[in-house]
PDB file of C-alpha atoms in Angstrom:
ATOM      1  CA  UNK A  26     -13.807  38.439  21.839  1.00  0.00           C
ATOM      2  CA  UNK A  27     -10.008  38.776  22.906  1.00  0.00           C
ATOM      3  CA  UNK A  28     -10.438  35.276  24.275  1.00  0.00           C
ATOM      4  CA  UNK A  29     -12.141  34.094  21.131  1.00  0.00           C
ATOM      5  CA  UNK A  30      -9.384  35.311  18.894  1.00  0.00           C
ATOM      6  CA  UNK A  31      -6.626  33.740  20.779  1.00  0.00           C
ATOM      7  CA  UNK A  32      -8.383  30.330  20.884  1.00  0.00           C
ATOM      8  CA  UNK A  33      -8.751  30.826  17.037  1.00  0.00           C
ATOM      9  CA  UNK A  34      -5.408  31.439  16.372  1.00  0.00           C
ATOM     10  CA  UNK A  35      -4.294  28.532  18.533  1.00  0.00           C
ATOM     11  CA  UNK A  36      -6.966  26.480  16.756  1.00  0.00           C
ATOM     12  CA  UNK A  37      -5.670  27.571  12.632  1.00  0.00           C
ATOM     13  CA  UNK A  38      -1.804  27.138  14.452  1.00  0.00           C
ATOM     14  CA  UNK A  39      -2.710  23.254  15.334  1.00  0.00           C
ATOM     15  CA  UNK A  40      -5.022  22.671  12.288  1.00  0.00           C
ATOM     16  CA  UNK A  41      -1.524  23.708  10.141  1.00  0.00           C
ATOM     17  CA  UNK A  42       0.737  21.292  11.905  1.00  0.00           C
ATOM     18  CA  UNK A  43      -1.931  18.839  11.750  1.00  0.00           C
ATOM     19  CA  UNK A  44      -1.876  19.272   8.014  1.00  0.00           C
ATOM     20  CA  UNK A  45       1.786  19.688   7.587  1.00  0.00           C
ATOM     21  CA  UNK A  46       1.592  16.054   9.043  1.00  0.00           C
ATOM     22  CA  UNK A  47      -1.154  14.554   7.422  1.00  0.00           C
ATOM     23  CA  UNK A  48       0.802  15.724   4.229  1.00  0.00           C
ATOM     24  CA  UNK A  49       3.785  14.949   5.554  1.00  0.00           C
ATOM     25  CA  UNK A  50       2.027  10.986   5.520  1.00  0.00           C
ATOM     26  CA  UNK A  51       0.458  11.180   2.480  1.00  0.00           C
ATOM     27  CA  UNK A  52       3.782  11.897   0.069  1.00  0.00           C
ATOM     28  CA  UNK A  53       5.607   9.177   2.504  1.00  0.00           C
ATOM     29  CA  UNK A  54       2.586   6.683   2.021  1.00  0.00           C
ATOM     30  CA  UNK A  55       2.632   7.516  -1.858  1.00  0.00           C
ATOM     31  CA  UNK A  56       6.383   6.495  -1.626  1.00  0.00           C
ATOM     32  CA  UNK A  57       6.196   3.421   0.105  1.00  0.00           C
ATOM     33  CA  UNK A  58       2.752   2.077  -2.131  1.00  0.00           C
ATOM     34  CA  UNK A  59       5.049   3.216  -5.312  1.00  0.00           C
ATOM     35  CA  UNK A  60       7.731   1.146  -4.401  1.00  0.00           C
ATOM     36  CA  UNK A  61       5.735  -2.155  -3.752  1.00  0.00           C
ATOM     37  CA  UNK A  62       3.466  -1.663  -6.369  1.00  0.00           C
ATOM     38  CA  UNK A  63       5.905  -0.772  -8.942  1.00  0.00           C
ATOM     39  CA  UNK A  64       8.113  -3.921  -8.138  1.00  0.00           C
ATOM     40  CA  UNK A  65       4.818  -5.992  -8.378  1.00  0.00           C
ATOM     41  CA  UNK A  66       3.282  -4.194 -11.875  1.00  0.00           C
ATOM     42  CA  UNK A  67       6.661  -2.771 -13.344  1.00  0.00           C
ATOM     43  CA  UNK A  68       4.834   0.495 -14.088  1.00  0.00           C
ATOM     44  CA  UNK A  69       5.249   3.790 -12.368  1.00  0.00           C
ATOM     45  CA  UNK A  70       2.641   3.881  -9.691  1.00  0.00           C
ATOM     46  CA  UNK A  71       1.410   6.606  -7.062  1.00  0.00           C
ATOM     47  CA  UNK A  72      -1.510   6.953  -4.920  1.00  0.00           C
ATOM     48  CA  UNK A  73      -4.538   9.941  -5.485  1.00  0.00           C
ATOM     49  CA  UNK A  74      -5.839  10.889  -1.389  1.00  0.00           C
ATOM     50  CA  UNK A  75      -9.518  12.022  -1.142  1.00  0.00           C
ATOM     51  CA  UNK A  76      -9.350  13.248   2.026  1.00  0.00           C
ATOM     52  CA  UNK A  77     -12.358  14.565   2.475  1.00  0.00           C
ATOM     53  CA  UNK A  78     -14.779  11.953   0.059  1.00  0.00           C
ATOM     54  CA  UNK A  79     -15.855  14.185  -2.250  1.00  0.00           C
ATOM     55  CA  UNK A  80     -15.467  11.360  -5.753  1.00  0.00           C
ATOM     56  CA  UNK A  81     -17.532   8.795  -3.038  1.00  0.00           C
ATOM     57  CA  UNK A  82     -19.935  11.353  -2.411  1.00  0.00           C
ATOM     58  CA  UNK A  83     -20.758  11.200  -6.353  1.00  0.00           C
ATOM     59  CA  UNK A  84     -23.778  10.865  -7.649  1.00  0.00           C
ATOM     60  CA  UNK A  85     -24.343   8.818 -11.180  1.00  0.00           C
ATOM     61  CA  UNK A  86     -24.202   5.782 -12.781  1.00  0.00           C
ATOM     62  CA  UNK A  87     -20.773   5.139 -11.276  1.00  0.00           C
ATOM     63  CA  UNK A  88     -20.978   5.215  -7.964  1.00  0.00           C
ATOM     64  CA  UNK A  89     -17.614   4.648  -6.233  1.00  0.00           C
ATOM     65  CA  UNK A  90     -17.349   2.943  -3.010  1.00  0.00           C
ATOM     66  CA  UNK A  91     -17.926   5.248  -0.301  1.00  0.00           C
ATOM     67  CA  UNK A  92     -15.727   3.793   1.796  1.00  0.00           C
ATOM     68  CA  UNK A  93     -12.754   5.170  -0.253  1.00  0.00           C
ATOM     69  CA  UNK A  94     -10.162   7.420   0.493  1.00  0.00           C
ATOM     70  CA  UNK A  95      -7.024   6.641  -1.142  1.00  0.00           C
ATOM     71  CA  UNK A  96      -6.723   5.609  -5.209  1.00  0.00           C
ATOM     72  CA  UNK A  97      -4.100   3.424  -7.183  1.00  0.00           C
ATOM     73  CA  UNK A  98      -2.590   5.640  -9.940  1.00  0.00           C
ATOM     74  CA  UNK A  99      -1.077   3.768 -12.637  1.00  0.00           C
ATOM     75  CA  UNK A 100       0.962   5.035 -15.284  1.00  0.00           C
ATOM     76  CA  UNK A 101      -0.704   8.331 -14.618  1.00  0.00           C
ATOM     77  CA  UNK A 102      -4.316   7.021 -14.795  1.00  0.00           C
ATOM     78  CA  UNK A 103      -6.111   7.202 -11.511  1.00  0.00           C
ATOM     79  CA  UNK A 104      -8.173   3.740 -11.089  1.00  0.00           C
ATOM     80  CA  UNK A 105     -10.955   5.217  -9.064  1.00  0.00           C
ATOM     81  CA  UNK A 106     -13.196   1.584  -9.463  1.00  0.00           C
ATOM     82  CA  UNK A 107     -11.969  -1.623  -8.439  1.00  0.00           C
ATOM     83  CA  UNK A 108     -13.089  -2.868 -12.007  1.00  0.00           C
ATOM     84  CA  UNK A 109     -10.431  -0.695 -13.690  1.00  0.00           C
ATOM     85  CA  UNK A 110      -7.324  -3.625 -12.648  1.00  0.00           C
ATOM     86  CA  UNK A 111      -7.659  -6.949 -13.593  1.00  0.00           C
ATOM     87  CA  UNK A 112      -8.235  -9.442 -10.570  1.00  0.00           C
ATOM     88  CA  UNK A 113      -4.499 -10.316  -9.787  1.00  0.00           C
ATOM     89  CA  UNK A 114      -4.009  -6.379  -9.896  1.00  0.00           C
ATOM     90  CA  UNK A 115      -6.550  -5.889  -7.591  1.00  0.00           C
ATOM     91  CA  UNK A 116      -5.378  -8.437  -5.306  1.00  0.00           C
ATOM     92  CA  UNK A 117      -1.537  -7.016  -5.198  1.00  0.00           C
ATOM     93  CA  UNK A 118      -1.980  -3.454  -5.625  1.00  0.00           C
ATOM     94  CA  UNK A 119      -4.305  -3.946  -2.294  1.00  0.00           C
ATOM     95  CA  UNK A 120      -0.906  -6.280  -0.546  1.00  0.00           C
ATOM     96  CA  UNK A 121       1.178  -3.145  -1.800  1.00  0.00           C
ATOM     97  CA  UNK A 122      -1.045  -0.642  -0.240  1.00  0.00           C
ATOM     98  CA  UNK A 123      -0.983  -2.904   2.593  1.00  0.00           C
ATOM     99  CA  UNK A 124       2.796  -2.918   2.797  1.00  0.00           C
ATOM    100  CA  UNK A 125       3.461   0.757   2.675  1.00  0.00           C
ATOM    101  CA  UNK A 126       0.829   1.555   5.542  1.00  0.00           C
ATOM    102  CA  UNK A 127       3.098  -1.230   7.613  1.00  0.00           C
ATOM    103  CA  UNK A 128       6.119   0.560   6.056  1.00  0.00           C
ATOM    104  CA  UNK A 129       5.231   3.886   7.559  1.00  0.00           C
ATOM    105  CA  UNK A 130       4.355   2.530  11.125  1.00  0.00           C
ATOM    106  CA  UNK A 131       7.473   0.564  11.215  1.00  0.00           C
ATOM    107  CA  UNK A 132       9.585   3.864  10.312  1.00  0.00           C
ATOM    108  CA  UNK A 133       7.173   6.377  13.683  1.00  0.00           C
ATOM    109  CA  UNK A 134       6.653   3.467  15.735  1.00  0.00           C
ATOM    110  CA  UNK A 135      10.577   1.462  15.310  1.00  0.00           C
ATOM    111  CA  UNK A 136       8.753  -1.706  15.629  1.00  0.00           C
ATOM    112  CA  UNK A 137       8.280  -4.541  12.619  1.00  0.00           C
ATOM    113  CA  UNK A 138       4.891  -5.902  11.648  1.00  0.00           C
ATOM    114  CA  UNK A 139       4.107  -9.966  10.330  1.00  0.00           C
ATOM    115  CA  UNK A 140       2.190  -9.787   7.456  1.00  0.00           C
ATOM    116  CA  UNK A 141       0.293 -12.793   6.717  1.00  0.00           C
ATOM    117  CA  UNK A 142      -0.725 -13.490   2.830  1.00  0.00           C
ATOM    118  CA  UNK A 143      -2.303 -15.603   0.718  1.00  0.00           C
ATOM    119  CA  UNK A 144      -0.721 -15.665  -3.304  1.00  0.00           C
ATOM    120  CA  UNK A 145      -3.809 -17.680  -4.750  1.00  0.00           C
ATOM    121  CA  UNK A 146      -1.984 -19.862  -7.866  1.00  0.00           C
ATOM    122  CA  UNK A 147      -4.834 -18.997 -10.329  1.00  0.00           C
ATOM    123  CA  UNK A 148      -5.076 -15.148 -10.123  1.00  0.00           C
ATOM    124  CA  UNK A 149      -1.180 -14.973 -11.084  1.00  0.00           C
ATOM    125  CA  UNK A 150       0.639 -16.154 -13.912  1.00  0.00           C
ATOM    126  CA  UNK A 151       4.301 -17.438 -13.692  1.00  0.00           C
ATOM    127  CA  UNK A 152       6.179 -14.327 -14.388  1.00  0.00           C
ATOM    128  CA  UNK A 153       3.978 -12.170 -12.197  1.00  0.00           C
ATOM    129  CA  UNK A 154       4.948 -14.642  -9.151  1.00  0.00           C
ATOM    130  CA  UNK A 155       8.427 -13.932  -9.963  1.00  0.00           C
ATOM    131  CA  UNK A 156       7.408 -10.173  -9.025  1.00  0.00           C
ATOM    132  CA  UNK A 157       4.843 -11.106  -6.569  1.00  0.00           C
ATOM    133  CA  UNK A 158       8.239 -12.895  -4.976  1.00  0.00           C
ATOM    134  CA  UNK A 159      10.334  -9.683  -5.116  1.00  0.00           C
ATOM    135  CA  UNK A 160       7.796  -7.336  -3.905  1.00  0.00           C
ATOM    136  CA  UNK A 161       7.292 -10.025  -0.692  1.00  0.00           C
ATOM    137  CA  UNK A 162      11.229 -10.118  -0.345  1.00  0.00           C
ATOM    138  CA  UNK A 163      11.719  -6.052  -0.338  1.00  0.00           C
ATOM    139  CA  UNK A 164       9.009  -5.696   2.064  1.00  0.00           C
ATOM    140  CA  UNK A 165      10.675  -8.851   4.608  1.00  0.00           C
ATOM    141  CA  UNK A 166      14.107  -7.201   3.905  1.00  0.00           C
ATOM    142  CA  UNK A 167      13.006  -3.787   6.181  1.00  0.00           C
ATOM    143  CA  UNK A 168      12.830  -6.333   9.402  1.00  0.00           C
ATOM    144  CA  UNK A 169       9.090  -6.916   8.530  1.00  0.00           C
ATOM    145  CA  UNK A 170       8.174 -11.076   8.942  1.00  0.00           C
ATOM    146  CA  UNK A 171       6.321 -12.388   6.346  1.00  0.00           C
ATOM    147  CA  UNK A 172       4.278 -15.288   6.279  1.00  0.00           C
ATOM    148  CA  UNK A 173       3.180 -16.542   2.412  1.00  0.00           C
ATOM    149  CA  UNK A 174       0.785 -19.504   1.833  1.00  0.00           C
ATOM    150  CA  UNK A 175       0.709 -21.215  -1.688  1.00  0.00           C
ATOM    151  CA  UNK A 176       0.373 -24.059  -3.191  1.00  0.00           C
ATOM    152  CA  UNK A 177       3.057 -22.645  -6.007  1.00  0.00           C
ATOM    153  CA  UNK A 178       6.043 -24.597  -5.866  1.00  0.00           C
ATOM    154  CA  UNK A 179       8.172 -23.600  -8.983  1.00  0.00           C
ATOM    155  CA  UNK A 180      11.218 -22.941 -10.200  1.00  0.00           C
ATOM    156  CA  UNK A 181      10.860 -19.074  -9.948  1.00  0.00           C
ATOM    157  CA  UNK A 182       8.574 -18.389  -7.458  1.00  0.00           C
ATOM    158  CA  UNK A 183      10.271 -19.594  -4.318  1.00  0.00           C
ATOM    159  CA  UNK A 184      14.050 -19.369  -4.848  1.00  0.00           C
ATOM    160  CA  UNK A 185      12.911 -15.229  -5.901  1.00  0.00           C
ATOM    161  CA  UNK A 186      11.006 -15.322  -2.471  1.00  0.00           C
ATOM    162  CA  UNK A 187      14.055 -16.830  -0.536  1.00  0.00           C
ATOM    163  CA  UNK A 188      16.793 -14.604  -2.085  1.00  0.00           C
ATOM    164  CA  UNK A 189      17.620 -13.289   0.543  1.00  0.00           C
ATOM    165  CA  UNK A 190      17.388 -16.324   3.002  1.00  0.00           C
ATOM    166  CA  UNK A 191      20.973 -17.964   3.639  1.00  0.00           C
ATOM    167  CA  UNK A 192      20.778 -21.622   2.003  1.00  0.00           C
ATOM    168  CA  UNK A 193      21.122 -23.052   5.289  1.00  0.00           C
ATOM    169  CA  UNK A 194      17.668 -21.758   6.722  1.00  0.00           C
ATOM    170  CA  UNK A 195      15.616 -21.903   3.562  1.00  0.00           C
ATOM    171  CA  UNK A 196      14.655 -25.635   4.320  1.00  0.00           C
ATOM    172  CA  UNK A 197      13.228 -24.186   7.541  1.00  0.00           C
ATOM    173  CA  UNK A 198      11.142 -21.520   6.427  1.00  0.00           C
ATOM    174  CA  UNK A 199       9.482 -23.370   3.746  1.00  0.00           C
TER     175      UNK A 199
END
């Protein structure tokens, strides 16, 4: 029993720490997915955890995916179905999410990620691109590379992406 109760206590001190870190995670991930997402959607955004999968373990006419365990909130609303964003939300709020999980192993591991992506010309409208551009730069401008296909050439899109670039190696990159 003696031995039990020490290996208890040992076990509840580790499970706390283990917490205080997953926690710890959580509020920085929240942070990082605010601060992409908000530059992309210019709304205040956040992110809901289900740790343990209790809204995929739902029953009912809406069954969420069960693969789920972290939620866009937007504005305050929780978008708990894909369906809730339009398509070109979907598609950046999931680069965002993307972004801030690369964001948090660049600030425990010190090392820089490349981050490939795709910004499809017909899910985006011009001014989004603009943003779509901005929230690309902000992530590149933390040491991150970041390669961007399109067939977009405009007058917003790539001098936005580029702002950052000195003139002289722009030509290069492109």
């Amino acid at each position: 029993r003696t031995q039990f109760d020490s290996k208890l206590v040992r076990f509840q001190s580790l499970q706390e720490r283990l917490s205080a870190q997953i926690s710890a995670l959580y509020r920085d991930l929240g942070k990082e997915f605010a601060r992409y997402a908000g530059l992309f959607l210019d709304e205040q955004c956040t992110v809901e955890l289900d740790l343990l999968g209790d809204r995929a373990r739902r029953r009912g006419p809406q069954v969420d995916p069960t693969h789920a365990a972290f939620y866009p909130v937007i504005n305050g609303t929780p978008r708990y179905r894909p369906e809730e964003l339009s398509e070109a939300q979907r598609l950046f709020v999931d680069i965002a999410f993307r972004m801030a999980v690369l964001e948090l192993w660049r600030k425990k591991t010190g090392s820089t990620a490349t981050f490939i992506v795709e910004t499809p010309e017909g899910t985006v409208d011009l001014a989004y691109m603009v943003r779509v551009g901005s929230m690309l730069s902000a992530f590149a401008a933390r040491g991150h590379t970041v390669i961007v296909t399109t067939n977009l050439n405009n007058d917003q899109f790539l001098p936005d992406l580029f702002q950052a670039t000195p003139k002289k190696e722009r030509a290069s990159r492109i």
